[in-house]
């Protein structure tokens, strides 16, 4: 039995939180903690939901590798028909290593190096999403030297300020580093038309992350479509329109973006314009499908606060301390009739900013108990570090009753590998 029919991932069955058909406690016993676990059934369900909602526009689902670049996960997403949205040579390497064809890859990012551009050309990527005039000039130079043609779209900064949970995750207004200023876009396409090594085939916009309203998307899209009409009149042969990612999910409180309602507004506009739709979902495919498992080391009280000190912190899951990300946290095993108590769930790192939750009411955790940190499949492991000499955790992929270790826990030897 897959879990795609469930309305909530990681349900509690007979008192225990499960991933697919496997209790989280069993996974922690087998693979240790801290640990990332992913539910493949849930991911399948999310890909199907995107396909169904946007099918009228024949979309390229370019999974945003930055959300979670685990190789096995990428292979599974490729098998489900996804391409990739990448932001570095490293992510390109991951994507092609997972068998994703270059023709299904788009490349965003404000700082593409010559080596990264050359690598992307060699892999025959579908398109560069270009973020500045200087970058386009560099792509032109590299492609000319290689005797190749670079397909590209310009990432337009539509100057739309989408409401996101934190200022760090809004990218579509003029005071961020992203995209080409609105007013410069046309001149840049015009310049490209005169260059043999450049093929302007698309236009791109990405306004932020964890957006739960449809309106900013529609606003940005309408602005971009206005430019599309003008560009076509000037002879720019546009074939794709990329509306980026950022589709918001529920972190256990607050709404998620209504995909169907978004699609109902986006698809007809894109189809009428005769364009291929590119979507770059990251979090919305894998976020809810992951849980971070961490064990309580100590419970420290006596002062004004109760600290639940767990064996995973900001080095494994930085979202709470980096941009105030909220994650629901609960004991993975039976709760019984325990009352909720207000605690700080903190990690072992030597930083006051090292926490998973502050002032959070949860069933009073006990030393040795396993906690499940929900909705950790995106920007969890991919943002993990070795800070404080921490070993990055193992990752496990569950499909119904089948469990696969898809990345082993790091060792002390891994920590010093490559050092002189
Ligand atoms: C260009 C681009 N596309 C897609 C994404 C994916 O966003 P999300 O994971 O919120 O869908 C990001 C995230 O930062 C991005 O910068």
CSV table of C-alpha atoms and ligand atoms in Angstrom, one decimal:
chain,number,residue,atom,x,y,z
A,1,UNK,CA,0.0,0.0,0.0
A,2,UNK,CA,1.4,3.4,-1.0
A,3,UNK,CA,0.6,6.5,1.0
A,4,UNK,CA,-0.4,8.7,-1.8
A,5,UNK,CA,-4.1,8.3,-0.9
A,6,UNK,CA,-3.5,9.6,2.6
A,7,UNK,CA,-4.4,13.2,3.3
A,8,UNK,CA,-1.6,13.7,5.7
A,9,UNK,CA,1.9,12.3,5.6
A,10,UNK,CA,3.4,10.5,8.6
A,11,UNK,CA,0.1,9.5,10.2
A,12,UNK,CA,-0.1,8.1,13.7
A,13,UNK,CA,-1.0,4.4,13.6
A,14,UNK,CA,-1.8,2.7,16.9
A,15,UNK,CA,-0.1,5.5,18.7
A,16,UNK,CA,3.1,5.5,16.7
A,17,UNK,CA,4.0,7.9,13.8
A,18,UNK,CA,4.8,5.9,10.7
A,19,UNK,CA,6.5,6.6,7.4
A,20,UNK,CA,4.8,4.5,4.7
A,21,UNK,CA,4.1,1.4,6.8
A,22,UNK,CA,7.1,1.6,9.0
A,23,UNK,CA,7.1,3.1,12.5
A,24,UNK,CA,9.6,6.0,12.8
A,25,UNK,CA,10.9,4.4,16.0
A,26,UNK,CA,12.0,1.3,14.1
A,27,UNK,CA,13.8,3.4,11.5
A,28,UNK,CA,15.7,5.3,14.3
A,29,UNK,CA,16.6,2.0,16.0
A,30,UNK,CA,17.9,0.6,12.7
A,31,UNK,CA,19.8,3.6,11.4
A,32,UNK,CA,20.4,5.8,14.4
A,33,UNK,CA,19.7,9.5,15.0
A,34,UNK,CA,19.7,12.2,13.9
A,35,UNK,CA,18.1,10.8,10.7
A,36,UNK,CA,16.2,12.1,7.7
A,37,UNK,CA,13.4,9.8,6.4
A,38,UNK,CA,11.4,10.4,3.2
A,39,UNK,CA,8.1,8.9,2.1
A,40,UNK,CA,8.3,8.0,-1.6
A,41,UNK,CA,4.5,7.4,-1.8
A,42,UNK,CA,3.8,10.9,-0.7
A,43,UNK,CA,6.2,12.3,-3.3
A,44,UNK,CA,4.5,10.3,-6.1
A,45,UNK,CA,1.2,11.8,-5.0
A,46,UNK,CA,2.6,15.3,-5.2
A,47,UNK,CA,4.1,14.8,-8.7
A,48,UNK,CA,0.7,13.4,-9.8
A,49,UNK,CA,-1.1,16.4,-8.3
A,50,UNK,CA,1.1,18.8,-10.3
A,51,UNK,CA,0.7,16.9,-13.5
A,52,UNK,CA,-3.1,16.7,-13.1
A,53,UNK,CA,-3.5,20.4,-12.2
A,54,UNK,CA,-1.2,21.7,-15.0
A,55,UNK,CA,-1.7,19.1,-17.6
A,56,UNK,CA,-3.3,21.4,-20.1
A,57,UNK,CA,0.0,23.3,-20.5
A,58,UNK,CA,2.1,20.1,-21.0
A,59,UNK,CA,4.5,21.3,-18.4
A,60,UNK,CA,8.1,20.5,-17.9
A,61,UNK,CA,8.3,19.8,-14.1
A,62,UNK,CA,11.8,20.9,-13.4
A,63,UNK,CA,12.3,19.8,-9.8
A,64,UNK,CA,14.3,22.3,-7.9
A,65,UNK,CA,17.3,20.3,-6.9
A,66,UNK,CA,18.3,22.7,-4.1
A,67,UNK,CA,15.3,21.6,-2.0
A,68,UNK,CA,16.8,18.1,-1.7
A,69,UNK,CA,19.5,16.7,-4.0
A,70,UNK,CA,19.7,13.2,-2.8
A,71,UNK,CA,20.7,11.0,-5.7
A,72,UNK,CA,18.2,8.3,-5.2
A,73,UNK,CA,15.4,10.8,-4.8
A,74,UNK,CA,16.5,12.5,-8.0
A,75,UNK,CA,16.4,9.1,-9.8
A,76,UNK,CA,12.9,8.5,-8.5
A,77,UNK,CA,11.8,11.9,-9.6
A,78,UNK,CA,13.3,11.3,-13.0
A,79,UNK,CA,11.4,8.0,-13.2
A,80,UNK,CA,8.2,10.1,-12.5
A,81,UNK,CA,9.0,12.2,-15.5
A,82,UNK,CA,10.6,15.2,-13.8
A,83,UNK,CA,13.5,17.3,-15.1
A,84,UNK,CA,15.6,19.6,-13.0
A,85,UNK,CA,16.0,23.2,-12.0
A,86,UNK,CA,19.6,23.7,-11.0
A,87,UNK,CA,21.6,26.5,-9.6
A,88,UNK,CA,25.3,25.3,-9.8
A,89,UNK,CA,27.6,23.0,-11.5
A,90,UNK,CA,27.3,20.7,-8.5
A,91,UNK,CA,23.6,20.4,-8.9
A,92,UNK,CA,24.0,19.8,-12.6
A,93,UNK,CA,26.4,17.0,-11.7
A,94,UNK,CA,23.9,15.5,-9.3
A,95,UNK,CA,21.1,15.8,-11.9
A,96,UNK,CA,23.0,14.1,-14.7
A,97,UNK,CA,24.4,11.5,-12.3
A,98,UNK,CA,20.7,10.6,-11.6
A,99,UNK,CA,20.1,10.2,-15.3
A,100,UNK,CA,18.2,13.4,-15.9
A,101,UNK,CA,18.6,14.4,-19.5
A,102,UNK,CA,20.2,17.8,-20.2
A,103,UNK,CA,17.2,18.6,-22.4
A,104,UNK,CA,15.0,18.6,-19.2
A,105,UNK,CA,17.3,20.9,-17.2
A,106,UNK,CA,17.0,24.7,-16.7
A,107,UNK,CA,19.8,26.6,-15.0
A,108,UNK,CA,19.1,29.6,-12.8
A,109,UNK,CA,21.4,31.5,-10.4
A,110,UNK,CA,23.0,35.0,-10.3
A,111,UNK,CA,26.7,33.9,-10.3
A,112,UNK,CA,27.2,31.3,-13.0
A,113,UNK,CA,31.0,30.8,-13.6
A,114,UNK,CA,32.6,30.1,-17.0
A,115,UNK,CA,33.3,26.5,-16.0
A,116,UNK,CA,29.6,26.0,-15.0
A,117,UNK,CA,28.4,27.5,-18.2
A,118,UNK,CA,30.7,25.3,-20.2
A,119,UNK,CA,29.6,22.2,-18.3
A,120,UNK,CA,25.9,23.1,-18.9
A,121,UNK,CA,26.6,23.6,-22.6
A,122,UNK,CA,28.3,20.2,-22.8
A,123,UNK,CA,25.3,18.6,-21.2
A,124,UNK,CA,23.0,20.2,-23.7
A,125,UNK,CA,20.7,21.8,-21.1
A,126,UNK,CA,17.3,23.0,-22.2
A,127,UNK,CA,18.0,26.6,-21.2
A,128,UNK,CA,19.9,29.0,-19.1
A,129,UNK,CA,17.7,31.3,-17.1
A,130,UNK,CA,19.8,34.4,-17.3
A,131,UNK,CA,20.0,36.9,-14.4
A,132,UNK,CA,22.1,39.8,-15.8
A,133,UNK,CA,23.6,41.4,-18.9
A,134,UNK,CA,27.1,40.5,-17.9
A,135,UNK,CA,26.0,36.8,-17.5
A,136,UNK,CA,24.5,36.8,-21.0
A,137,UNK,CA,27.7,38.3,-22.4
A,138,UNK,CA,29.7,35.6,-20.7
A,139,UNK,CA,27.4,32.8,-22.0
A,140,UNK,CA,27.8,34.2,-25.5
A,141,UNK,CA,31.6,34.2,-25.1
A,142,UNK,CA,31.8,30.7,-23.8
A,143,UNK,CA,29.3,29.3,-26.4
A,144,UNK,CA,31.2,31.1,-29.2
A,145,UNK,CA,34.5,29.7,-28.1
A,146,UNK,CA,33.0,26.2,-28.0
A,147,UNK,CA,31.3,26.7,-31.4
A,148,UNK,CA,27.9,26.0,-29.7
A,149,UNK,CA,24.6,27.7,-29.4
A,150,UNK,CA,23.2,28.5,-25.9
A,151,UNK,CA,19.4,28.4,-25.5
A,152,UNK,CA,18.3,30.9,-22.8
A,153,UNK,CA,15.4,32.8,-21.3
A,154,UNK,CA,15.8,36.0,-19.3
A,155,UNK,CA,14.8,35.8,-15.6
A,156,UNK,CA,12.7,38.9,-15.3
A,157,UNK,CA,12.5,40.7,-12.0
A,158,UNK,CA,8.8,41.6,-12.3
A,159,UNK,CA,8.9,43.8,-9.2
A,160,UNK,CA,6.2,41.9,-7.4
A,161,UNK,CA,6.5,41.6,-3.7
A,162,UNK,CA,5.0,38.3,-2.8
A,163,UNK,CA,4.1,37.7,0.9
A,164,UNK,CA,6.5,35.0,2.1
A,165,UNK,CA,7.1,34.0,5.7
A,166,UNK,CA,10.5,35.7,5.8
A,167,UNK,CA,12.1,38.5,3.8
A,168,UNK,CA,14.9,36.1,2.8
A,169,UNK,CA,12.5,34.1,0.8
A,170,UNK,CA,11.0,36.9,-1.4
A,171,UNK,CA,12.9,37.2,-4.7
A,172,UNK,CA,10.6,39.0,-7.1
A,173,UNK,CA,10.9,42.6,-6.1
A,174,UNK,CA,13.4,45.1,-7.3
A,175,UNK,CA,15.5,45.2,-4.1
A,176,UNK,CA,16.7,41.6,-4.4
A,177,UNK,CA,19.7,40.5,-6.4
A,178,UNK,CA,17.6,38.2,-8.6
A,179,UNK,CA,16.6,38.7,-12.3
A,180,UNK,CA,17.0,41.4,-14.8
A,181,UNK,CA,15.3,44.7,-14.1
A,182,UNK,CA,12.0,44.9,-15.8
A,183,UNK,CA,13.0,47.9,-17.9
A,184,UNK,CA,16.2,46.3,-19.3
A,185,UNK,CA,14.7,43.1,-20.5
A,186,UNK,CA,13.7,44.0,-24.0
A,187,UNK,CA,17.1,45.6,-24.9
A,188,UNK,CA,18.8,42.4,-23.8
A,189,UNK,CA,16.7,40.2,-26.0
A,190,UNK,CA,17.3,42.6,-28.9
A,191,UNK,CA,21.0,42.4,-28.3
A,192,UNK,CA,20.9,38.6,-28.2
A,193,UNK,CA,19.1,38.4,-31.6
A,194,UNK,CA,22.3,39.7,-33.2
A,195,UNK,CA,24.5,37.0,-31.6
A,196,UNK,CA,25.0,33.7,-33.5
A,197,UNK,CA,25.8,31.8,-30.3
A,198,UNK,CA,22.6,32.8,-28.5
A,199,UNK,CA,19.1,31.4,-29.0
A,200,UNK,CA,16.5,33.3,-27.0
A,201,UNK,CA,13.7,30.7,-26.5
A,202,UNK,CA,12.1,31.6,-23.2
A,203,UNK,CA,11.3,33.9,-20.4
A,204,UNK,CA,11.4,33.2,-16.7
A,205,UNK,CA,10.2,34.5,-13.4
A,206,UNK,CA,10.6,33.3,-9.8
A,207,UNK,CA,9.0,35.5,-7.2
A,208,UNK,CA,9.9,33.7,-3.9
A,209,UNK,CA,9.4,30.7,-1.8
A,210,UNK,CA,6.6,29.3,0.4
A,211,UNK,CA,4.0,31.5,-1.3
A,212,UNK,CA,0.4,30.6,-0.4
A,213,UNK,CA,-1.6,33.1,-2.5
A,214,UNK,CA,-2.2,32.7,-6.2
A,215,UNK,CA,-2.4,36.5,-6.8
A,216,UNK,CA,1.3,37.3,-6.9
A,217,UNK,CA,1.9,34.5,-9.5
A,218,UNK,CA,-0.9,35.8,-11.7
A,219,UNK,CA,0.4,39.4,-11.3
A,220,UNK,CA,3.9,38.3,-12.3
A,221,UNK,CA,2.6,36.2,-15.1
A,222,UNK,CA,0.5,39.0,-16.6
A,223,UNK,CA,3.5,41.3,-16.6
A,224,UNK,CA,5.7,38.8,-18.3
A,225,UNK,CA,3.0,38.0,-20.9
A,226,UNK,CA,2.8,41.7,-21.8
A,227,UNK,CA,6.5,41.5,-22.6
A,228,UNK,CA,6.1,38.3,-24.5
A,229,UNK,CA,3.7,39.9,-27.0
A,230,UNK,CA,6.2,42.8,-27.6
A,231,UNK,CA,9.1,40.5,-27.9
A,232,UNK,CA,7.4,38.3,-30.5
A,233,UNK,CA,6.6,41.4,-32.5
A,234,UNK,CA,10.3,42.1,-32.6
A,235,UNK,CA,11.0,38.6,-33.8
A,236,UNK,CA,12.1,36.9,-30.6
A,237,UNK,CA,11.1,33.2,-31.0
A,238,UNK,CA,9.9,32.5,-27.5
A,239,UNK,CA,8.8,28.9,-26.8
A,240,UNK,CA,8.7,28.5,-23.0
A,241,UNK,CA,7.5,30.5,-20.1
A,242,UNK,CA,9.0,29.4,-16.7
A,243,UNK,CA,7.0,30.6,-13.7
A,244,UNK,CA,9.6,29.3,-11.2
A,245,UNK,CA,8.7,27.5,-8.0
A,246,UNK,CA,7.9,28.7,-4.5
A,247,UNK,CA,4.5,26.9,-4.2
A,248,UNK,CA,3.7,27.0,-0.5
A,249,UNK,CA,2.9,24.0,1.6
A,250,UNK,CA,1.4,23.8,5.1
A,251,UNK,CA,3.9,23.4,7.9
A,252,UNK,CA,1.2,22.2,10.2
A,253,UNK,CA,-0.2,25.6,10.8
A,254,UNK,CA,-1.4,28.0,8.1
A,255,UNK,CA,-2.7,27.2,4.6
A,256,UNK,CA,-1.0,25.7,1.6
A,257,UNK,CA,-1.2,27.2,-1.9
A,258,UNK,CA,-4.2,25.9,-3.7
A,259,UNK,CA,-2.6,24.3,-6.8
A,260,UNK,CA,-5.8,23.7,-8.7
A,261,UNK,CA,-6.8,27.3,-8.3
A,262,UNK,CA,-3.4,28.5,-9.4
A,263,UNK,CA,-3.4,26.2,-12.4
A,264,UNK,CA,-6.9,27.3,-13.4
A,265,UNK,CA,-5.5,30.9,-13.7
A,266,UNK,CA,-2.1,30.1,-15.2
A,267,UNK,CA,-2.8,27.3,-17.7
A,268,UNK,CA,-5.3,29.1,-20.0
A,269,UNK,CA,-3.0,32.2,-20.2
A,270,UNK,CA,0.1,30.2,-21.1
A,271,UNK,CA,-1.8,28.0,-23.6
A,272,UNK,CA,-3.4,31.1,-25.2
A,273,UNK,CA,0.1,32.5,-25.6
A,274,UNK,CA,1.2,29.3,-27.3
A,275,UNK,CA,4.0,28.7,-24.8
A,276,UNK,CA,5.3,25.7,-23.1
A,277,UNK,CA,5.0,26.0,-19.3
A,278,UNK,CA,8.0,25.3,-17.1
A,279,UNK,CA,7.5,24.8,-13.4
A,280,UNK,CA,10.3,24.6,-10.8
A,281,UNK,CA,8.7,23.1,-7.7
A,282,UNK,CA,11.1,22.1,-4.9
A,283,UNK,CA,9.5,22.2,-1.5
A,284,UNK,CA,6.0,21.4,-2.8
A,285,UNK,CA,7.2,18.0,-4.1
A,286,UNK,CA,9.4,16.9,-1.2
A,287,UNK,CA,8.8,19.1,1.9
A,288,UNK,CA,5.9,17.2,3.5
A,289,UNK,CA,7.4,13.9,2.5
A,290,UNK,CA,10.3,14.2,4.9
A,291,UNK,CA,10.7,14.0,8.7
A,292,UNK,CA,13.8,14.7,10.7
A,293,UNK,CA,14.2,12.3,13.6
A,294,UNK,CA,16.1,13.3,16.6
A,295,UNK,CA,16.5,11.8,20.1
A,296,UNK,CA,16.2,13.7,23.4
A,297,UNK,CA,19.6,13.8,25.2
A,298,UNK,CA,18.7,15.8,28.2
A,299,UNK,CA,15.9,17.8,29.7
A,300,UNK,CA,17.2,20.8,31.5
A,301,UNK,CA,14.9,22.9,33.6
A,302,UNK,CA,15.1,24.9,36.8
A,303,UNK,CA,15.5,28.4,35.2
A,304,UNK,CA,12.7,30.3,33.5
A,305,UNK,CA,12.7,27.8,30.6
A,306,UNK,CA,12.7,24.1,30.0
A,307,UNK,CA,15.2,23.1,27.4
A,308,UNK,CA,14.8,19.8,25.6
A,309,UNK,CA,18.3,19.1,24.3
A,310,UNK,CA,18.2,16.8,21.3
A,311,UNK,CA,20.9,15.2,19.2
A,312,UNK,CA,20.1,17.2,16.0
A,313,UNK,CA,20.3,21.0,15.6
A,314,UNK,CA,21.0,23.8,13.2
A,315,UNK,CA,23.8,21.9,11.5
A,316,UNK,CA,21.3,19.3,10.3
A,317,UNK,CA,18.1,21.5,10.1
A,318,UNK,CA,18.9,25.2,9.8
A,319,UNK,CA,15.5,26.5,8.7
A,320,UNK,CA,14.3,27.5,12.2
A,321,UNK,CA,17.3,29.5,13.1
A,322,UNK,CA,18.1,30.8,9.5
A,323,UNK,CA,14.7,32.2,8.7
A,324,UNK,CA,12.3,31.4,11.5
A,325,UNK,CA,11.0,28.3,9.7
A,326,UNK,CA,8.3,26.5,11.7
A,327,UNK,CA,8.2,22.7,12.0
A,328,UNK,CA,5.7,20.7,14.0
A,329,UNK,CA,7.5,18.5,16.6
A,330,UNK,CA,6.1,15.6,18.5
A,331,UNK,CA,7.2,12.3,20.2
A,332,UNK,CA,7.3,9.6,17.5
A,333,UNK,CA,6.1,7.0,19.9
A,334,UNK,CA,3.0,6.8,22.0
A,335,UNK,CA,2.1,10.0,23.8
A,336,UNK,CA,-0.4,8.4,26.3
A,337,UNK,CA,-2.2,11.0,28.4
A,338,UNK,CA,0.8,13.3,28.8
A,339,UNK,CA,0.0,17.0,29.1
A,340,UNK,CA,1.6,19.5,26.8
A,341,UNK,CA,4.3,21.6,28.3
A,342,UNK,CA,6.0,24.6,26.8
A,343,UNK,CA,9.7,24.0,26.0
A,344,UNK,CA,12.6,25.1,23.8
A,345,UNK,CA,13.8,22.3,21.6
A,346,UNK,CA,17.5,23.0,21.1
A,347,UNK,CA,20.4,21.2,19.5
A,348,UNK,CA,24.0,20.5,20.8
A,349,UNK,CA,25.7,23.3,18.7
A,350,UNK,CA,27.5,26.1,20.5
A,351,UNK,CA,25.2,28.9,19.3
A,352,UNK,CA,22.2,30.5,21.1
A,353,UNK,CA,20.6,30.5,17.7
A,354,UNK,CA,20.7,26.7,17.6
A,355,UNK,CA,17.1,25.7,18.1
A,356,UNK,CA,14.4,23.7,16.3
A,357,UNK,CA,11.5,25.3,18.2
A,358,UNK,CA,11.1,28.0,20.8
A,359,UNK,CA,8.4,28.3,23.4
A,360,UNK,CA,6.6,25.3,21.9
A,361,UNK,CA,3.9,23.4,23.7
A,362,UNK,CA,4.5,19.7,23.1
A,363,UNK,CA,3.7,16.5,25.1
A,364,UNK,CA,6.3,16.6,27.8
A,365,UNK,CA,9.4,15.0,26.2
A,366,UNK,CA,11.4,12.5,28.1
A,367,UNK,CA,15.1,11.8,28.0
A,368,UNK,CA,15.9,9.1,25.5
A,369,UNK,CA,12.6,9.7,23.6
A,370,UNK,CA,12.5,10.0,19.8
A,371,UNK,CA,11.0,13.2,18.4
A,372,UNK,CA,9.7,13.6,14.9
A,373,UNK,CA,10.3,17.0,13.3
A,374,UNK,CA,7.7,17.2,10.5
A,375,UNK,CA,7.8,18.7,7.0
A,376,UNK,CA,11.6,18.5,6.8
A,377,UNK,CA,12.0,17.0,3.3
A,378,UNK,CA,13.0,20.3,1.7
A,379,UNK,CA,15.9,22.5,2.7
A,380,UNK,CA,16.7,20.1,5.5
A,381,UNK,CA,19.6,17.8,4.5
A,382,UNK,CA,20.4,20.1,1.5
A,383,UNK,CA,21.4,22.9,3.9
A,384,UNK,CA,23.1,20.7,6.5
A,385,UNK,CA,26.7,21.4,7.3
A,386,UNK,CA,29.6,20.0,9.4
A,387,UNK,CA,29.7,23.0,11.7
A,388,UNK,CA,31.0,22.1,15.2
A,389,UNK,CA,32.5,19.0,13.7
A,390,UNK,CA,29.1,17.4,13.2
A,391,UNK,CA,28.6,14.4,11.0
A,392,UNK,CA,25.8,14.8,8.4
A,393,UNK,CA,23.0,12.4,9.1
A,394,UNK,CA,21.9,9.3,7.2
A,395,UNK,CA,18.9,9.5,4.8
A,396,UNK,CA,16.4,6.8,4.4
A,397,UNK,CA,13.7,6.4,1.7
A,398,UNK,CA,10.6,4.5,2.5
A,399,UNK,CA,8.2,3.1,-0.1
A,400,UNK,CA,5.3,1.4,1.7
A,401,UNK,CA,7.0,-1.4,3.7
A,402,UNK,CA,10.3,-1.2,1.8
A,403,UNK,CA,13.1,0.8,3.4
A,404,UNK,CA,16.3,1.9,1.6
A,405,UNK,CA,19.3,3.6,3.1
A,406,UNK,CA,20.0,6.3,0.4
A,407,UNK,CA,22.9,8.0,2.1
A,408,UNK,CA,24.9,6.6,4.9
A,409,UNK,CA,25.8,8.7,8.0
A,410,UNK,CA,29.1,10.5,7.7
A,411,UNK,CA,32.1,9.3,9.7
A,412,UNK,CA,34.9,11.1,11.4
A,413,UNK,CA,37.1,10.2,8.4
A,414,UNK,CA,34.6,12.0,6.1
A,415,UNK,CA,35.2,15.1,8.2
A,416,UNK,CA,38.9,15.4,7.3
A,417,UNK,CA,38.8,13.9,3.8
A,418,UNK,CA,40.6,16.2,1.3
A,419,UNK,CA,42.5,18.2,4.0
A,420,UNK,CA,46.3,18.4,3.9
B,1,LIG,C1,14.9,30.0,-9.3
B,1,LIG,C2,14.3,29.1,-8.3
B,1,LIG,N1,13.4,28.1,-8.7
B,1,LIG,C3,12.8,27.3,-7.9
B,1,LIG,C4,13.0,27.4,-6.5
B,1,LIG,C5,12.3,26.4,-5.6
B,1,LIG,O1,11.5,27.0,-4.7
B,1,LIG,P1,10.6,26.1,-3.8
B,1,LIG,O2,11.4,25.0,-3.2
B,1,LIG,O3,10.0,27.0,-2.8
B,1,LIG,O4,9.5,25.5,-4.7
B,1,LIG,C6,13.9,28.3,-6.0
B,1,LIG,C7,14.1,28.5,-4.5
B,1,LIG,O5,14.8,29.2,-4.0
B,1,LIG,C8,14.5,29.2,-6.9
B,1,LIG,O6,15.4,30.1,-6.5
